[in-house]
XYZ file of C-alpha atoms in Angstrom:
709
model
C 172.972 143.891 7.626
C 175.368 143.440 4.733
C 175.776 139.734 5.522
C 172.020 139.258 5.829
C 171.505 140.890 2.480
C 174.164 138.710 0.964
C 172.544 135.568 2.389
C 169.145 136.573 1.060
C 170.554 137.151 -2.398
C 172.321 133.797 -2.334
C 169.158 132.074 -1.209
C 167.138 133.845 -3.910
C 169.688 132.827 -6.520
C 169.573 129.209 -5.391
C 165.790 129.197 -5.376
C 165.776 130.661 -8.847
C 168.090 127.933 -10.028
C 165.975 125.227 -8.454
C 162.832 126.722 -9.919
C 164.432 126.843 -13.346
C 165.440 123.207 -13.030
C 161.975 122.330 -11.721
C 160.277 123.894 -14.717
C 162.836 122.672 -17.231
C 162.650 119.015 -16.242
C 160.968 116.748 -18.800
C 160.053 114.282 -16.052
C 156.845 114.996 -14.171
C 157.571 116.302 -10.662
C 154.800 115.943 -8.111
C 154.956 117.303 -4.575
C 152.475 115.933 -2.038
C 151.640 116.414 1.574
C 152.226 113.590 4.072
C 148.697 112.384 3.370
C 149.600 112.326 -0.331
C 147.517 115.306 -1.424
C 149.004 117.083 -4.418
C 150.525 120.433 -3.457
C 152.191 121.467 -6.667
C 153.474 119.983 -9.952
C 155.833 121.112 -12.657
C 154.721 121.815 -16.264
C 155.889 118.367 -17.460
C 152.968 116.834 -15.528
C 150.518 118.340 -18.008
C 152.577 117.057 -20.927
C 152.707 113.551 -19.491
C 149.374 113.148 -17.684
C 147.207 115.691 -19.524
C 146.160 117.537 -16.335
C 146.778 121.246 -15.820
C 148.384 122.156 -12.493
C 145.218 123.861 -11.306
C 143.249 120.636 -11.850
C 145.586 118.660 -9.636
C 146.257 120.891 -6.653
C 144.572 119.433 -3.600
C 143.647 116.116 -5.235
C 144.878 112.759 -4.049
C 147.831 111.349 -5.906
C 145.599 108.318 -6.593
C 144.398 110.204 -9.695
C 147.604 109.168 -11.435
C 147.346 105.400 -10.831
C 145.719 102.867 -13.161
C 144.890 100.556 -10.258
C 143.951 101.794 -6.799
C 145.760 98.872 -5.175
C 149.002 100.110 -6.711
C 148.385 103.505 -5.084
C 147.744 101.947 -1.715
C 150.664 99.601 -1.913
C 152.992 102.318 -3.058
C 152.168 104.536 -0.086
C 154.613 102.728 2.167
C 157.437 102.726 -0.363
C 158.901 106.036 0.817
C 159.181 104.931 4.422
C 161.254 101.847 3.670
C 164.463 103.627 2.864
C 166.142 105.229 5.830
C 167.498 107.892 3.583
C 163.996 108.980 2.767
C 164.153 108.178 -0.945
C 163.295 105.114 -3.054
C 164.860 103.102 -5.785
C 163.417 103.630 -9.274
C 160.353 101.535 -9.851
C 157.936 100.979 -12.704
C 154.260 101.631 -12.425
C 151.222 101.713 -14.667
C 149.801 105.248 -14.743
C 146.581 106.741 -16.161
C 146.266 109.952 -18.134
C 143.410 112.351 -18.004
C 141.917 110.907 -21.188
C 141.868 107.419 -19.598
C 144.827 106.025 -21.543
C 147.569 104.312 -19.604
C 151.307 104.225 -19.864
C 154.276 102.745 -18.066
C 156.267 105.186 -16.033
C 159.489 104.991 -14.127
C 159.097 106.702 -10.744
C 161.464 107.734 -8.012
C 160.230 109.130 -4.711
C 161.767 110.847 -1.729
C 160.431 112.033 1.612
C 160.645 115.766 2.448
C 161.692 116.195 6.099
C 162.065 119.187 8.383
C 165.251 119.841 10.380
C 163.894 117.624 13.059
C 163.518 114.691 10.643
C 159.773 114.750 10.560
C 158.204 113.960 7.174
C 156.555 117.051 5.799
C 155.624 115.598 2.405
C 156.848 113.630 -0.595
C 158.454 114.526 -3.875
C 157.970 112.083 -6.769
C 159.352 112.198 -10.301
C 157.675 110.202 -13.087
C 159.202 109.506 -16.474
C 157.163 108.145 -19.375
C 159.109 105.016 -20.410
C 156.464 103.519 -22.680
C 158.699 103.614 -25.740
C 161.714 102.468 -23.797
C 159.737 99.595 -22.308
C 158.383 98.622 -25.700
C 161.890 98.711 -27.106
C 163.212 96.773 -24.147
C 160.421 94.211 -24.452
C 161.020 93.953 -28.172
C 164.733 93.473 -27.602
C 164.013 90.874 -24.962
C 161.658 89.075 -27.322
C 164.188 89.229 -30.117
C 166.841 87.946 -27.776
C 164.564 85.119 -26.673
C 163.810 84.274 -30.284
C 167.513 84.127 -31.084
C 168.268 82.003 -28.030
C 165.395 79.640 -28.872
C 166.554 79.540 -32.468
C 170.183 78.889 -31.531
C 169.048 76.226 -29.112
C 166.826 74.455 -31.610
C 168.895 74.524 -34.803
C 170.932 71.482 -35.710
C 174.186 73.415 -35.903
C 176.476 74.143 -33.000
C 177.202 77.812 -32.220
C 180.041 79.355 -30.224
C 180.306 83.124 -29.699
C 183.558 84.751 -28.596
C 184.691 88.242 -27.714
C 187.496 90.135 -29.382
C 190.013 88.309 -27.201
C 188.747 84.875 -28.433
C 187.196 84.113 -25.051
C 183.943 82.159 -25.101
C 180.782 84.161 -24.412
C 178.103 81.710 -25.493
C 177.520 78.074 -26.505
C 174.230 76.636 -27.644
C 173.096 73.166 -26.568
C 174.491 71.435 -29.684
C 177.891 73.026 -29.079
C 177.723 71.871 -25.465
C 177.019 68.320 -26.612
C 179.794 68.203 -29.221
C 182.501 69.944 -27.191
C 181.634 68.386 -23.851
C 181.629 71.843 -22.179
C 178.598 73.420 -20.525
C 177.911 77.103 -21.057
C 178.774 77.952 -17.454
C 182.070 76.041 -17.702
C 183.050 77.522 -21.051
C 182.315 81.223 -20.482
C 185.569 83.136 -20.310
C 187.665 80.187 -21.508
C 189.930 80.583 -24.561
C 188.036 79.223 -27.533
C 190.983 76.936 -28.410
C 190.467 75.102 -25.158
C 186.779 74.538 -25.794
C 186.901 74.133 -29.582
C 189.695 71.508 -29.826
C 190.176 70.661 -33.519
C 192.784 68.628 -35.382
C 193.497 67.098 -38.793
C 191.980 63.647 -39.115
C 194.883 62.273 -41.170
C 197.968 63.969 -39.687
C 196.547 64.205 -36.137
C 198.099 67.671 -35.874
C 196.198 70.667 -34.393
C 194.324 72.782 -36.927
C 194.609 76.582 -36.960
C 191.664 78.070 -35.088
C 189.278 79.789 -37.541
C 188.258 82.341 -34.869
C 191.693 83.942 -34.824
C 191.835 84.089 -38.627
C 188.344 85.574 -38.844
C 189.067 88.243 -36.211
C 192.333 89.110 -37.881
C 191.028 89.247 -41.441
C 187.542 90.514 -40.665
C 186.104 87.933 -43.092
C 184.293 84.595 -42.979
C 186.751 81.703 -42.623
C 185.967 78.020 -43.272
C 187.651 74.898 -41.944
C 189.919 72.733 -44.056
C 188.784 69.267 -45.131
C 189.384 66.290 -42.836
C 188.970 68.385 -39.662
C 187.717 66.636 -36.550
C 186.546 68.074 -33.220
C 187.872 66.330 -30.133
C 185.304 66.288 -27.338
C 186.377 66.529 -23.685
C 185.493 62.837 -23.397
C 187.962 61.970 -26.139
C 185.298 61.153 -28.707
C 185.894 62.694 -32.115
C 183.461 64.187 -34.602
C 184.091 65.032 -38.228
C 182.926 68.627 -38.613
C 182.337 71.361 -41.155
C 182.331 74.939 -39.935
C 182.776 78.610 -40.634
C 183.753 81.534 -38.413
C 182.396 85.029 -39.051
C 183.276 88.338 -37.373
C 180.681 90.208 -35.270
C 180.662 93.952 -35.934
C 179.349 96.918 -33.973
C 177.057 99.554 -35.456
C 180.057 101.495 -36.713
C 181.539 98.388 -38.357
C 184.222 97.609 -35.803
C 184.936 93.926 -35.143
C 183.909 93.149 -31.574
C 183.800 89.354 -31.546
C 183.311 86.190 -33.583
C 180.677 83.513 -34.062
C 181.579 79.933 -35.013
C 178.903 77.739 -36.591
C 179.746 74.063 -37.096
C 177.975 70.754 -37.583
C 178.672 67.073 -37.039
C 179.224 65.483 -40.478
C 180.633 62.176 -39.249
C 177.802 60.146 -40.745
C 177.877 62.154 -43.948
C 181.650 61.783 -44.256
C 181.467 58.058 -43.513
C 178.781 57.688 -46.154
C 180.898 59.664 -48.622
C 183.895 57.475 -47.824
C 181.742 54.406 -48.287
C 180.384 55.623 -51.628
C 183.886 56.603 -52.762
C 185.210 53.216 -51.688
C 182.419 51.421 -53.537
C 183.063 53.493 -56.649
C 186.750 52.598 -56.616
C 186.732 49.025 -55.322
C 185.420 45.721 -56.553
C 182.340 44.742 -54.557
C 183.240 41.039 -54.500
C 186.938 41.034 -53.554
C 187.195 44.558 -52.064
C 190.263 45.094 -54.251
C 190.745 48.291 -56.283
C 188.705 48.199 -59.474
C 189.768 49.240 -62.971
C 189.288 52.967 -62.318
C 191.344 53.090 -59.130
C 193.926 50.774 -60.694
C 194.455 53.121 -63.642
C 194.696 56.118 -61.317
C 197.307 54.403 -59.141
C 199.228 53.291 -62.210
C 199.457 56.895 -63.412
C 200.596 58.013 -59.929
C 203.275 55.322 -59.924
C 204.478 56.548 -63.325
C 204.872 60.060 -61.904
C 206.853 58.716 -58.944
C 208.911 56.402 -61.151
C 209.898 59.225 -63.512
C 210.886 61.443 -60.592
C 213.008 58.756 -58.930
C 214.150 56.967 -62.123
C 212.443 53.748 -61.052
C 210.772 50.932 -62.946
C 207.144 49.846 -62.729
C 206.110 46.227 -63.333
C 202.565 45.479 -64.467
C 201.347 41.876 -64.218
C 198.067 40.815 -65.825
C 196.603 37.550 -64.479
C 193.767 35.300 -65.640
C 192.519 32.171 -63.884
C 192.745 29.350 -66.414
C 189.420 27.864 -67.552
C 187.515 29.866 -64.979
C 184.441 29.800 -67.191
C 184.156 26.059 -66.582
C 183.846 26.702 -62.850
C 180.967 29.117 -63.358
C 179.325 26.836 -65.913
C 179.658 23.667 -63.860
C 179.256 24.817 -60.248
C 177.427 28.111 -60.731
C 178.382 31.749 -60.293
C 178.115 31.834 -56.456
C 180.738 29.088 -56.332
C 182.882 31.006 -58.824
C 182.583 34.145 -56.690
C 184.042 32.297 -53.712
C 186.989 31.244 -55.874
C 187.564 34.845 -57.008
C 187.530 36.125 -53.416
C 190.056 33.511 -52.374
C 192.213 34.238 -55.430
C 192.282 37.952 -54.576
C 193.231 37.164 -50.979
C 196.068 34.880 -52.064
C 197.525 37.382 -54.505
C 197.348 40.126 -51.890
C 199.161 37.878 -49.393
C 202.368 37.584 -51.472
C 202.837 41.210 -52.558
C 204.087 44.231 -50.636
C 201.777 46.675 -48.912
C 202.902 49.371 -51.352
C 201.968 47.263 -54.381
C 198.530 47.456 -55.948
C 196.377 44.394 -56.580
C 193.216 45.112 -58.562
C 190.388 43.070 -60.014
C 189.679 44.398 -63.476
C 186.599 42.275 -64.106
C 185.650 38.613 -64.431
C 188.658 36.486 -63.511
C 191.189 39.118 -64.574
C 193.526 40.649 -61.971
C 196.310 43.228 -62.218
C 199.351 43.616 -59.969
C 201.503 46.765 -60.037
C 204.914 46.918 -58.319
C 207.324 49.861 -58.227
C 210.993 50.175 -57.313
C 213.491 47.339 -56.964
C 210.833 44.652 -57.293
C 209.826 46.087 -60.668
C 212.972 44.881 -62.432
C 212.445 41.928 -64.819
C 214.165 39.450 -62.462
C 212.204 40.543 -59.425
C 208.981 40.781 -61.423
C 209.532 37.199 -62.603
C 210.109 36.107 -58.996
C 206.944 37.879 -57.844
C 204.922 36.377 -60.697
C 206.204 32.893 -59.836
C 205.205 33.384 -56.183
C 201.714 34.273 -57.357
C 201.678 31.269 -59.700
C 202.699 28.976 -56.837
C 200.120 30.282 -54.388
C 197.403 30.016 -57.045
C 198.367 26.380 -57.690
C 197.583 25.383 -54.111
C 194.224 23.597 -53.647
C 191.184 25.856 -53.353
C 188.972 24.499 -50.563
C 185.584 25.986 -51.401
C 182.548 24.642 -49.573
C 182.733 20.833 -49.835
C 185.034 20.790 -52.845
C 188.757 21.165 -53.332
C 189.773 22.649 -56.668
C 193.179 22.816 -58.248
C 193.487 25.836 -60.485
C 196.214 27.422 -62.543
C 196.778 30.944 -63.773
C 198.298 32.637 -66.805
C 200.260 35.873 -66.453
C 201.582 38.553 -68.761
C 204.220 41.044 -67.599
C 205.166 44.462 -69.009
C 207.835 46.784 -67.543
C 207.778 50.590 -67.539
C 209.431 52.348 -69.312
C 210.908 49.664 -71.621
C 207.553 48.167 -72.646
C 205.604 51.418 -72.578
C 206.053 54.882 -71.111
C 202.358 55.574 -70.602
C 199.523 53.684 -68.949
C 197.631 52.838 -72.132
C 200.660 51.310 -73.841
C 201.817 49.371 -70.788
C 198.327 47.967 -70.163
C 197.990 46.916 -73.807
C 201.374 45.209 -73.808
C 200.716 43.384 -70.522
C 197.456 42.152 -72.031
C 199.309 40.971 -75.135
C 201.785 39.074 -72.946
C 198.847 37.482 -71.085
C 197.334 36.367 -74.386
C 200.650 34.749 -75.304
C 200.710 32.913 -71.968
C 197.316 31.455 -72.818
C 198.445 30.554 -76.311
C 201.416 28.665 -74.881
C 199.234 26.288 -72.923
C 198.311 28.463 -69.902
C 199.762 28.051 -66.386
C 202.850 30.086 -67.310
C 204.346 33.578 -67.264
C 205.183 35.571 -70.379
C 207.072 38.868 -70.556
C 206.106 41.249 -73.304
C 208.299 41.393 -76.391
C 207.772 43.324 -79.649
C 207.241 40.059 -81.538
C 204.103 39.496 -79.441
C 202.600 42.637 -80.876
C 203.051 41.214 -84.355
C 201.312 38.020 -83.243
C 198.384 40.028 -81.906
C 198.182 41.968 -85.139
C 198.030 38.690 -87.020
C 195.238 37.508 -84.743
C 193.335 40.748 -85.325
C 193.785 40.418 -89.079
C 192.581 36.809 -88.896
C 189.537 37.849 -86.886
C 188.706 40.597 -89.381
C 188.927 38.163 -92.312
C 186.777 35.659 -90.426
C 183.796 37.977 -90.860
C 183.888 37.520 -94.627
C 184.984 33.880 -94.756
C 181.439 32.471 -94.529
C 180.177 34.657 -97.375
C 183.178 33.715 -99.492
C 182.515 29.998 -98.841
C 185.977 29.431 -97.441
C 184.741 26.846 -94.920
C 184.586 23.133 -95.568
C 183.298 20.163 -93.599
C 185.441 17.075 -93.140
C 184.083 13.860 -91.661
C 185.937 11.459 -89.367
C 184.413 7.956 -89.235
C 183.304 6.207 -86.064
C 183.955 2.435 -86.317
C 182.014 -0.341 -84.595
C 184.417 -3.255 -83.882
C 181.552 -5.695 -83.492
C 180.050 -4.872 -86.876
C 183.386 -4.236 -88.513
C 181.985 -1.171 -90.253
C 181.465 2.561 -90.019
C 178.338 3.487 -88.040
C 178.750 7.238 -87.932
C 180.871 10.284 -88.657
C 181.810 13.446 -86.800
C 181.508 16.672 -88.802
C 184.629 18.826 -88.412
C 184.828 22.342 -89.853
C 187.961 23.572 -91.626
C 188.860 27.035 -92.929
C 190.753 27.453 -96.172
C 192.210 30.942 -95.927
C 193.070 32.376 -99.353
C 196.530 33.478 -98.169
C 197.271 31.477 -95.026
C 196.034 28.181 -96.342
C 194.398 25.731 -93.924
C 193.706 27.413 -90.563
C 193.438 24.932 -87.635
C 190.106 24.935 -85.764
C 191.801 25.834 -82.472
C 192.860 29.105 -84.106
C 189.560 30.332 -85.501
C 186.861 28.626 -83.377
C 187.786 30.645 -80.220
C 187.726 33.807 -82.358
C 184.291 32.894 -83.654
C 183.129 32.270 -80.077
C 184.412 35.673 -78.955
C 182.886 37.748 -81.728
C 179.611 35.850 -82.103
C 180.316 34.425 -85.567
C 179.933 30.955 -84.076
C 176.156 31.397 -84.487
C 176.003 31.736 -88.297
C 178.941 29.356 -88.670
C 177.277 26.746 -86.446
C 174.046 27.060 -88.415
C 175.937 26.471 -91.667
C 177.701 23.407 -90.190
C 174.401 21.930 -88.967
C 172.593 22.424 -92.285
C 175.534 21.156 -94.358
C 176.060 18.027 -92.204
C 172.349 17.095 -92.207
C 172.094 17.563 -95.963
C 175.224 15.510 -96.572
C 174.035 12.627 -94.356
C 170.804 12.471 -96.351
C 172.729 12.439 -99.651
C 174.797 9.439 -98.518
C 171.560 7.636 -97.717
C 170.244 8.405 -101.195
C 173.312 6.608 -102.633
C 172.062 3.399 -101.034
C 174.401 3.194 -98.056
C 173.111 2.268 -94.606
C 172.021 5.268 -92.567
C 174.965 6.977 -90.911
C 174.736 8.912 -87.710
C 176.328 12.364 -88.117
C 177.674 14.151 -85.034
C 177.796 17.964 -84.944
C 179.581 19.994 -82.229
C 177.425 22.623 -80.510
C 178.823 25.550 -78.481
C 177.341 27.215 -75.417
C 176.447 30.294 -77.414
C 174.481 28.265 -79.921
C 172.498 26.501 -77.226
C 171.685 29.622 -75.190
C 171.237 32.230 -77.927
C 168.105 32.350 -80.024
C 165.890 29.344 -80.776
C 168.401 26.534 -81.272
C 165.843 23.675 -81.041
C 163.813 25.503 -83.695
C 166.898 25.697 -85.925
C 167.494 21.941 -85.520
C 163.869 21.197 -86.361
C 164.005 23.338 -89.496
C 167.216 21.636 -90.657
C 165.739 18.173 -90.175
C 162.600 19.112 -92.098
C 164.519 20.841 -94.874
C 166.953 17.953 -95.402
C 164.602 15.062 -94.609
C 167.134 13.538 -92.213
C 165.725 11.251 -89.516
C 166.164 12.820 -86.028
C 167.961 9.746 -84.632
C 170.607 10.135 -87.358
C 171.675 13.492 -85.865
C 173.830 13.546 -82.749
C 174.635 16.858 -81.078
C 177.988 16.886 -79.288
C 178.096 19.081 -76.185
C 180.759 19.619 -73.540
C 180.113 18.984 -69.858
C 180.431 22.702 -69.111
C 177.412 23.435 -71.308
C 175.133 20.993 -69.529
C 176.355 21.937 -66.067
C 175.219 25.552 -66.440
C 172.464 26.441 -64.000
C 170.502 28.157 -66.722
C 166.820 27.891 -67.547
C 167.651 28.385 -71.235
C 169.870 25.300 -71.260
C 167.213 23.192 -69.559
C 164.479 24.402 -71.910
C 166.634 23.815 -74.982
C 167.581 20.292 -73.892
C 163.949 19.409 -73.220
C 162.938 20.628 -76.683
C 165.758 18.669 -78.350
C 164.735 15.493 -76.524
C 161.180 15.930 -77.837
C 162.581 16.239 -81.387
C 164.263 12.855 -80.978
C 167.855 13.884 -81.726
C 170.703 12.210 -79.838
C 172.896 13.939 -77.238
C 176.596 13.161 -76.916
C 179.069 14.393 -74.265
C 182.424 15.237 -75.853
C 185.713 14.925 -73.910
C 183.905 13.243 -71.017
C 185.928 13.165 -67.809
C 188.024 16.278 -68.458
C 185.606 18.753 -66.880
C 183.992 19.221 -63.471
C 181.678 16.253 -63.569
C 178.333 16.204 -61.841
C 176.749 12.977 -63.026
C 173.204 14.148 -62.356
C 172.985 15.781 -65.777
C 173.454 12.410 -67.537
C 169.971 11.300 -66.550
C 168.455 14.766 -66.374
C 169.171 15.447 -70.039
C 168.904 11.816 -71.274
C 172.454 11.663 -72.638
C 172.903 8.939 -75.291
C 176.662 8.833 -75.845
C 179.843 9.423 -73.858
C 183.071 10.176 -75.734
C 186.296 9.273 -73.920
C 188.813 12.059 -74.482
C 191.811 11.088 -76.645
C 194.315 12.135 -73.957
C 193.110 9.262 -71.767
C 193.381 6.781 -74.646
C 196.849 7.910 -75.707
C 198.164 7.672 -72.142
C 197.055 4.078 -71.512
C 200.630 2.798 -71.279
C 202.398 5.899 -69.943
C 199.875 6.937 -67.316
C 198.426 4.068 -65.287
C 195.751 6.336 -63.900
C 194.314 6.756 -67.407
C 193.312 3.097 -67.576
C 191.398 3.493 -64.314
C 189.565 6.540 -65.678
C 188.658 4.723 -68.900
C 187.406 1.675 -66.994
C 185.293 3.923 -64.745
C 183.743 5.700 -67.717
C 183.006 2.388 -69.458
C 181.446 0.938 -66.302
C 179.283 4.045 -65.908
C 178.233 4.021 -69.563
C 177.403 0.338 -69.619
C 175.407 0.642 -66.389
C 173.367 3.497 -67.896
C 172.980 1.773 -71.314
C 174.893 4.509 -73.130
C 177.057 4.272 -76.221
C 180.725 4.936 -75.490
C 183.126 6.167 -78.164
C 186.882 6.213 -77.564
C 188.545 9.122 -79.386
C 192.175 9.533 -80.431
C 192.841 5.845 -81.205
C 196.261 5.669 -82.877
C 197.729 2.185 -82.112
C 196.640 -1.435 -82.199
C 197.565 -1.770 -78.521
C 195.007 0.883 -77.718
C 192.414 -0.982 -79.819
C 193.169 -4.247 -78.002
C 192.841 -2.618 -74.586
C 189.551 -0.957 -75.501
C 188.166 -4.135 -77.035
C 189.054 -6.083 -73.909
C 187.175 -3.481 -71.859
C 184.114 -3.908 -74.100
C 184.539 -0.539 -75.812
C 183.605 -1.242 -79.423
C 183.051 2.246 -80.852
C 186.358 3.833 -81.889
C 187.471 7.027 -83.594
C 191.007 8.061 -84.424
C 193.787 8.388 -86.992
C 194.515 4.630 -86.915
C 191.101 4.046 -88.414
C 190.735 7.162 -90.539
C 191.721 10.769 -90.599
C 189.000 13.349 -91.291
C 188.100 13.097 -94.988
C 185.953 15.031 -97.421
C 182.322 14.220 -98.057
C 183.266 12.830 -101.465
C 185.636 10.293 -99.902
C 183.096 8.768 -97.516
C 181.232 6.677 -100.196
C 184.525 5.056 -101.263
C 185.347 4.155 -97.654
C 181.860 2.753 -97.114
C 182.078 0.693 -100.318
C 185.438 -0.876 -99.383
C 185.788 -2.978 -96.268
C 188.752 -0.916 -95.117
C 188.909 -2.559 -91.709
C 190.154 -5.955 -92.912
C 193.285 -5.136 -94.952
C 196.562 -6.040 -93.221
C 198.036 -3.274 -91.082
C 194.811 -1.995 -89.691
C 192.851 -4.498 -87.635
C 194.261 -7.736 -88.964
C 196.410 -8.192 -85.854
C 193.456 -8.275 -83.465
């Protein structure tokens, strides 16, 4: 009896516990009969479904379902599991008020000791909020995956141990790894990066970011090596992933392919620092390298040699053959210079036909610099085969040595330029090393140029006239106007000293206008004295012909002085007429309409293209004095003179031989039917006041001049 009592108490206690649990559960608990009639429910059913227990007892469990087919289908669920229970499943349920919700249900069969099903017990949990949250999280996740898959950047996600957890499609493409292949791999194996220049591995930003807990960027010049071996220039950053409490739990790497951008940047940088024509460093890169060489030279106690180079008379090439032809010459010149220097030396094109060569170390000593400059001079002297022509060019070079000739870039550049100027002054085609005396020479040139600005206003210029003699007539038929400068301190300044200065600074325009007006006026005055009309020749520069309205200036001078147009002869060089310029063509056409004569000075010394002789209706050819003076010493000169005379006679042109100084030269020219002569044998340039006396006296017949002919 005691044991029975004890068993009853234990059973009562267990039932009480179960009942307490039954009533305390927040999930709805529904007990049904085998035919699924509701037998009892716990209080949570009313809270979840809205039905009181009394309303449900005896009803079919179908009252809870939104769709009757779900009720019918779910009836067999409990019999599937041999254990008599079911896995959790979701179902759409209906409340008393008609609203629906998603519930998570779990069912179990109630069996008697014999195993026969006596009913079912089902628990239902309202998971509406959980499902909404889960759906929202799923949607957010999908959005992020779609976003990561569609953005242009590559993304790699790692765990705290730097093992790959995720790659987007761009990362797959750039690394060569698929997501399935990469998951669990060390990020270093998938994200293989190295320095583009050194080819050494680059420190992985993931490790630095995880260690520091901060965003870490890649260094410049980083490339990603794909599994295929292809390389991409990349930019990237790695950022730590933190949990809700701020603890670092992983890392995300975002990177992009910037190969095209970097190539474009390199191209732009190259273009900004290199000459577009020759692909040599330009002035900016040259100056930067020169400064860097100075730093190295000071540290190692070395010398630096700077060579400035100009192609002699390059302007004539552009004027005669055109700028495209000149560009080909410049490209070939740059290639030749580059071919004879070391790889460590710098060859730059500073502009126009000016090049600079910088050498450091042993080859920067004066002896070695001279040897290098001579090598350049020799290679430049070789024929230039350009298109169908073969040119022979020369170069002038100036050399300055650091630190003796300047311990900074500005000084060394200035002194190399001064040395180059001296090389040109000494006849070109030579090398000059800088010396302090050169600086004094440059200062004198600068002072002369400054005074030249005021010389015209101070009336320091004078015109001299050199007669042109006709052997047939035995008299003077014309004069050439030659400008001279009487400097108040320097005395008479030769034209070859101040004319180039006037060309450079633009003073040739007002000076040329003064020469033209003065010569025309003087020719008219001689005519007023009763002498036969003389033809006056005036030299015209390229600047005069192409700047402003030169034909208009000529017309005004003729009208103002009353000189007949055919008494004015304008002397031009071949280089002027060979320019492929519309201005030159228009000016020559206008001058032809005015009726003035055109003469070609120093014919045969330039790059001849005989087409211009007929195109511009040239009247006179002047044989350069160097050909005349070399008649006996240079047999080739006689052939040139004969060719010019044959050409002139065939085209009915006047031909004047310049530089006549001996009777032998006169005899040769006379025998070749050249009757117009000009030179010191006949007369030096004289003043305007001396011309009437020469015209009045038959100066050709006295013994010692032409009496021996």
